[in-house]
Coordinates of C-alpha atoms in Angstrom, one line a residue:
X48 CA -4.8 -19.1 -3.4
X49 CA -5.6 -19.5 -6.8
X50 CA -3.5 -21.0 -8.9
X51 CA -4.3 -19.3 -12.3
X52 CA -3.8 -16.0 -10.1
X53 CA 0.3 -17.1 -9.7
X54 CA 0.7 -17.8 -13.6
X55 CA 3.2 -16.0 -15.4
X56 CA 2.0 -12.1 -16.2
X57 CA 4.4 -12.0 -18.9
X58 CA 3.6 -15.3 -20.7
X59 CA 0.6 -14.2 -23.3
X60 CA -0.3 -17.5 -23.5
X61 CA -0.7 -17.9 -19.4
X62 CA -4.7 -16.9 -17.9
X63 CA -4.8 -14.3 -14.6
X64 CA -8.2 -14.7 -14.6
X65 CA -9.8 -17.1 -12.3
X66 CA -12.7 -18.1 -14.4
X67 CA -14.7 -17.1 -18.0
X68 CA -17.2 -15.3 -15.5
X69 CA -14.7 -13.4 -14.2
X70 CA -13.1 -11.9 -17.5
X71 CA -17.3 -11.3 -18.6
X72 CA -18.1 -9.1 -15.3
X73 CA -15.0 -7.4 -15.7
X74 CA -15.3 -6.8 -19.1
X75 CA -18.5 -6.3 -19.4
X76 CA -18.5 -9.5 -21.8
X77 CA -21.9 -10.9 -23.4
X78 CA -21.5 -14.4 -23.7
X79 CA -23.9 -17.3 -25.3
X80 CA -23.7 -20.8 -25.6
X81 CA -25.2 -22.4 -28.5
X82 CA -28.2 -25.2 -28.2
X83 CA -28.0 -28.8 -28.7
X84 CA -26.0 -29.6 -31.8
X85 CA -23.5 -26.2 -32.3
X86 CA -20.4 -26.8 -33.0
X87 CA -19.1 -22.8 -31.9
X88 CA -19.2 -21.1 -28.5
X89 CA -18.0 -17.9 -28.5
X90 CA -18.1 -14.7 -26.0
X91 CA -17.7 -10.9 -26.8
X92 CA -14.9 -9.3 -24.6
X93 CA -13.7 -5.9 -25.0
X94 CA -16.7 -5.8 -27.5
X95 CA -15.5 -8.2 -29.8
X96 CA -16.6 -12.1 -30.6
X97 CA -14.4 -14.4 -29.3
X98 CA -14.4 -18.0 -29.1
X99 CA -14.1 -19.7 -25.9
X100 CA -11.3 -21.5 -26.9
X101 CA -9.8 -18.5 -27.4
X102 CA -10.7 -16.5 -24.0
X103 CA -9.2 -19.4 -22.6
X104 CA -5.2 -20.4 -22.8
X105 CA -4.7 -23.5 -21.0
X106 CA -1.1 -23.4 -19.7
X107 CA 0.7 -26.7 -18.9
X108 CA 0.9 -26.4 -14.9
X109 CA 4.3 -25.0 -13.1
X110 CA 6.3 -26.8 -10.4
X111 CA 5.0 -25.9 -6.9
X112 CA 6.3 -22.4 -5.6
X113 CA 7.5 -21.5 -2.3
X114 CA 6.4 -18.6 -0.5
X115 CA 8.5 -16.2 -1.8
X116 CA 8.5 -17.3 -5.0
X117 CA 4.5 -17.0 -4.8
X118 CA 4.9 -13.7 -3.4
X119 CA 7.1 -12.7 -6.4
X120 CA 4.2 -13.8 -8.7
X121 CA 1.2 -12.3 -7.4
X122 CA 3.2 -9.1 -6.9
X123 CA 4.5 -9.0 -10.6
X124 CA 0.6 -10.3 -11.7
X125 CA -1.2 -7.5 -9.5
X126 CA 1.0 -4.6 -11.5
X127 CA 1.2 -6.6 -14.7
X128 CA -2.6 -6.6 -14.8
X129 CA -3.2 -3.0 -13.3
X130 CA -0.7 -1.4 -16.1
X131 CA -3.3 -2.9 -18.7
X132 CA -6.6 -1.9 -16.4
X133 CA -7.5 -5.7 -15.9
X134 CA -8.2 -6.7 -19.5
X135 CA -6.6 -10.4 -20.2
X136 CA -7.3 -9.3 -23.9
X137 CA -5.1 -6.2 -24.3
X138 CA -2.4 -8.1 -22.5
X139 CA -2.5 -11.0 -24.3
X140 CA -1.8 -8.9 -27.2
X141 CA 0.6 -7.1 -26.5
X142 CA 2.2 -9.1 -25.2
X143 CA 2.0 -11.5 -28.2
X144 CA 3.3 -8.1 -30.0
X145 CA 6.5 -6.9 -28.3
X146 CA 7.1 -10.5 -26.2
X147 CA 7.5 -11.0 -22.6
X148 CA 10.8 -10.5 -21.8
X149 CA 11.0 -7.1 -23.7
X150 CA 8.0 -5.6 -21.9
X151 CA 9.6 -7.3 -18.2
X152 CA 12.3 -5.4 -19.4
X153 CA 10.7 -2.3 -20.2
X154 CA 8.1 -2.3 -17.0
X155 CA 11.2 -2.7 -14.6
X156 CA 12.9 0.3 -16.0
X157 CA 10.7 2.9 -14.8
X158 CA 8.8 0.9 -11.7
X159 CA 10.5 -0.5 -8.7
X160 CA 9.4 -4.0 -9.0
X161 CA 12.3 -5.9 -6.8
X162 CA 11.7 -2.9 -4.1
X163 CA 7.8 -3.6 -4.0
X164 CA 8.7 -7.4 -3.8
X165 CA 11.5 -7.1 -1.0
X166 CA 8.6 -4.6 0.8
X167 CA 5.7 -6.6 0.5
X168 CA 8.0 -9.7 2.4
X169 CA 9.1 -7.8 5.1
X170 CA 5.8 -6.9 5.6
X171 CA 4.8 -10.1 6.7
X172 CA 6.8 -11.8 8.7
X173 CA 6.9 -15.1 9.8
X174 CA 3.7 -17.6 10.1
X175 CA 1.6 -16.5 13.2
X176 CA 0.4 -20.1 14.1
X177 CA 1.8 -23.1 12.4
X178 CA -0.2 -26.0 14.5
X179 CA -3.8 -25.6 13.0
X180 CA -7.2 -27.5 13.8
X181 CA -9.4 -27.3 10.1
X182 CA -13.0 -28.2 10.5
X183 CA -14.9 -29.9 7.3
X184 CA -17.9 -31.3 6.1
X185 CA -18.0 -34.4 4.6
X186 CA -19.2 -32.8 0.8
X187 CA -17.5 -32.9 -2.6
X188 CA -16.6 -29.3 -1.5
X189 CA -14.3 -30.2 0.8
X190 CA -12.0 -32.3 -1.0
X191 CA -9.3 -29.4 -1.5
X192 CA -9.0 -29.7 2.6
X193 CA -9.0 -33.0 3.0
X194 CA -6.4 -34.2 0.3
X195 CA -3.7 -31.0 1.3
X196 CA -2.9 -33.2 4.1
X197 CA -1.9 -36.5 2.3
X198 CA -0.5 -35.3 -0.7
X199 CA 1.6 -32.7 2.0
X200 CA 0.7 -29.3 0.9
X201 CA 0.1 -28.2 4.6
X202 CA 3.2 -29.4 5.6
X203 CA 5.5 -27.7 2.5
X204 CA 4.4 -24.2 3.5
X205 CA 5.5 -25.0 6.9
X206 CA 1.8 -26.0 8.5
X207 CA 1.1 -29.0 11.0
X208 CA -3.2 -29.5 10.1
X209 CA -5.5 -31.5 11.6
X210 CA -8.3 -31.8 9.7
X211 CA -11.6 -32.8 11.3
X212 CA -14.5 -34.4 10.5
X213 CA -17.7 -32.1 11.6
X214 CA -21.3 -33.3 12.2
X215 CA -23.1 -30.5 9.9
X216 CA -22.2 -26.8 9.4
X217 CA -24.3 -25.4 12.9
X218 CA -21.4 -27.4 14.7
X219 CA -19.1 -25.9 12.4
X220 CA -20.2 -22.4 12.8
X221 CA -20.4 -23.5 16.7
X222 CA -17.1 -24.8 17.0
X223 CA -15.4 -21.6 15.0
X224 CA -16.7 -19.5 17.3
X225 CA -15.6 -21.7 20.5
X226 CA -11.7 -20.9 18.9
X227 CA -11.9 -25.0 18.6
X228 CA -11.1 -24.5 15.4
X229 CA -8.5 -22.1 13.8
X230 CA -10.4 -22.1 10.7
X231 CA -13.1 -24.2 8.7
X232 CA -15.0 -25.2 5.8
X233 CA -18.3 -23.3 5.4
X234 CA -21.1 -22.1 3.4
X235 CA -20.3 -18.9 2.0
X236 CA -23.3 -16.5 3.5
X237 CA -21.9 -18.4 7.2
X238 CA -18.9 -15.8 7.7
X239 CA -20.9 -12.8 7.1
X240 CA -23.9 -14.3 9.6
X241 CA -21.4 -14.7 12.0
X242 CA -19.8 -11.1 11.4
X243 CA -23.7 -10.4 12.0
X244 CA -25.2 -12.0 14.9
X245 CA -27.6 -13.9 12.3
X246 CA -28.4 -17.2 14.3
X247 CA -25.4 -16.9 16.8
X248 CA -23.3 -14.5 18.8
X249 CA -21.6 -11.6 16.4
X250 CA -18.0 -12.5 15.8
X251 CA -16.4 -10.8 13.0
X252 CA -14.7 -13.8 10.6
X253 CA -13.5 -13.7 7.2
X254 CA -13.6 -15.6 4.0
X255 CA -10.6 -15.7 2.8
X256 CA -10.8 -18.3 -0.1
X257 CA -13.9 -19.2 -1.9
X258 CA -13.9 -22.7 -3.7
X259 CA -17.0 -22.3 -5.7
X260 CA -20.0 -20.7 -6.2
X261 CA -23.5 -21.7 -7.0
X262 CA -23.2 -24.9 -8.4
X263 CA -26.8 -26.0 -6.6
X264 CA -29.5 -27.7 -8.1
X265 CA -33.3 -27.7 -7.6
X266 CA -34.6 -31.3 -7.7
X267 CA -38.2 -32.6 -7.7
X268 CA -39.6 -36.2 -6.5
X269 CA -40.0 -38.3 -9.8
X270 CA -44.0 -37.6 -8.9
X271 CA -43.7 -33.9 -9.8
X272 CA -41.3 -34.6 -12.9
X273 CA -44.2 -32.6 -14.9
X274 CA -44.0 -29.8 -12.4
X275 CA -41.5 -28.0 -14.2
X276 CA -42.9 -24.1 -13.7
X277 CA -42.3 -23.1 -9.9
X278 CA -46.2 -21.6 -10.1
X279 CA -47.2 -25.3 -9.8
X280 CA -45.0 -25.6 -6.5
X281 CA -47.4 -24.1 -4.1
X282 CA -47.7 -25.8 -0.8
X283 CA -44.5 -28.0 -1.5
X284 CA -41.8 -28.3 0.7
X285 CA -38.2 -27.7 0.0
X286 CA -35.1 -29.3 2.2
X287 CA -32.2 -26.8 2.4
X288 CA -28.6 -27.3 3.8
X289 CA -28.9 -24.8 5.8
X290 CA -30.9 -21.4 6.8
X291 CA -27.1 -19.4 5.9
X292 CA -26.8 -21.3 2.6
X293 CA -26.9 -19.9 -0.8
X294 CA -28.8 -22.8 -1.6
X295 CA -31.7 -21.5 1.0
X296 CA -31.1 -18.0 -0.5
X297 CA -31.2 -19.1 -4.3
X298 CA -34.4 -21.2 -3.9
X299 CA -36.4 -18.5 -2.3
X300 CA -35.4 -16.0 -4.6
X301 CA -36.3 -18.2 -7.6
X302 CA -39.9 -18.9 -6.1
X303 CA -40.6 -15.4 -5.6
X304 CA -39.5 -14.6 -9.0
X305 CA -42.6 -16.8 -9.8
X306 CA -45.3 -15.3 -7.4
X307 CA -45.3 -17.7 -4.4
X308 CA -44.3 -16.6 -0.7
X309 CA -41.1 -18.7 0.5

């Protein structure tokens, strides 16, 4: 989950939002970075410029929550940011207007928030499967995975994980579908593929973290460092991760932008 997700609603200094790009497509926010040399960046949220710095708060990090604890957060963050329609801006300042406590104080007055809490944990019950088989791909990606086991994160929210080295992400895909693994690290068009039929039998699975998006690159043999418009790529040809892979997906769309038939 998220970790800026489970900061404090009431804090106006804390950040709900999981990323500038989020509070932009929410907002409706226009953003612009300066060229080489600028010393300002600055977005407009709620139509007004802000600085970065600003749309920003960095919050020093909290000790480590326990499940009910996190499910006390995100329950008090999902109505804290529905009573001001999703804008970190008009919290922030009320917030920063009135102060924390008073509006905790005033919110729990006329909504139920201990009642949605206490509902919300019966509701779930205890861990289906604690013993867990988590497939990953040696790639930066992974990392979050990987290091949960040493540093005992699986094991504080009451998990036993073995994590597993996979060959490439068709084994992956292969081995999710075989119920050898109880979940693993994938490309992010792979789970809606598989909830297809696209390349393998249709299996409906579910992503339910992402750990980031579109951070590919397009690289060129030194050769064709003076190839720089894609018009000039005709007849090259491209290496992708995989035929599921944004990076597949990306590439072809960028191509066609530029007149040529991926």
């Amino acid at each position: 989950m998220p970790t800026k997700s489970l900061q404090n609603p009431f804090d106006p200094d804390s950040n709900l939002m999981h990323s500038h790009a989020d509070e932009a497509r929410e907002h409706g926010a226009e953003g612009h970075v300066c060229g080489p040399g600028c010393q300002h960046h600055h977005t407009r949220i709620d139509g007004q410029d802000v600085p970065l710095e600003m749309a920003h708060y960095h919050t020093p990090s909290e000790p480590a929550m326990d499940q009910e604890a996190m499910i006390d957060r995100a329950v008090e963050s999902a109505v804290v940011r529905a009573v001001f329609n999703h804008s970190e801006v008009d919290r922030r300042r009320f917030l920063k207007l009135i102060g924390g406590a008073t509006f905790a104080a005033a919110l729990g007055s006329v909504f139920p928030m201990d009642s949605l809490k206490a509902a919300v944990k019966d509701s779930l019950g205890p861990l289906e499967k604690t013993k867990l088989k988590v497939g990953f791909v040696p790639i930066t990606c992974a990392t979050p995975i990987i290091m949960a086991h040493p540093l005992g994160f699986y094991e504080r929210y009451g998990l036993d994980v073995e994590v597993v080295k996979t060959a490439g992400w068709a084994v992956a895909r292969d081995m999710s579908l075989n119920r050898e693994y109880d979940a693993s690290h994938m490309l992010s068009p792979m789970p809606l593929a598989m909830s297809l039929g696209l390349g393998s039998t249709a299996e409906h699975f579910i992503m339910p973290a992402v750990e980031n998006i579109n951070g590919q690159a397009i690289t060129l043999h030194n050769k064709h460092k003076d190839k720089r418009d894609p018009k000039d790529w005709k007849g090259f040809r491209f290496a992708v991760p995989f035929e599921y892979s944004m990076h597949n997906f990306l590439l072809r769309y960028y191509v066609a932008e530029h007149g040529l038939d991926p």
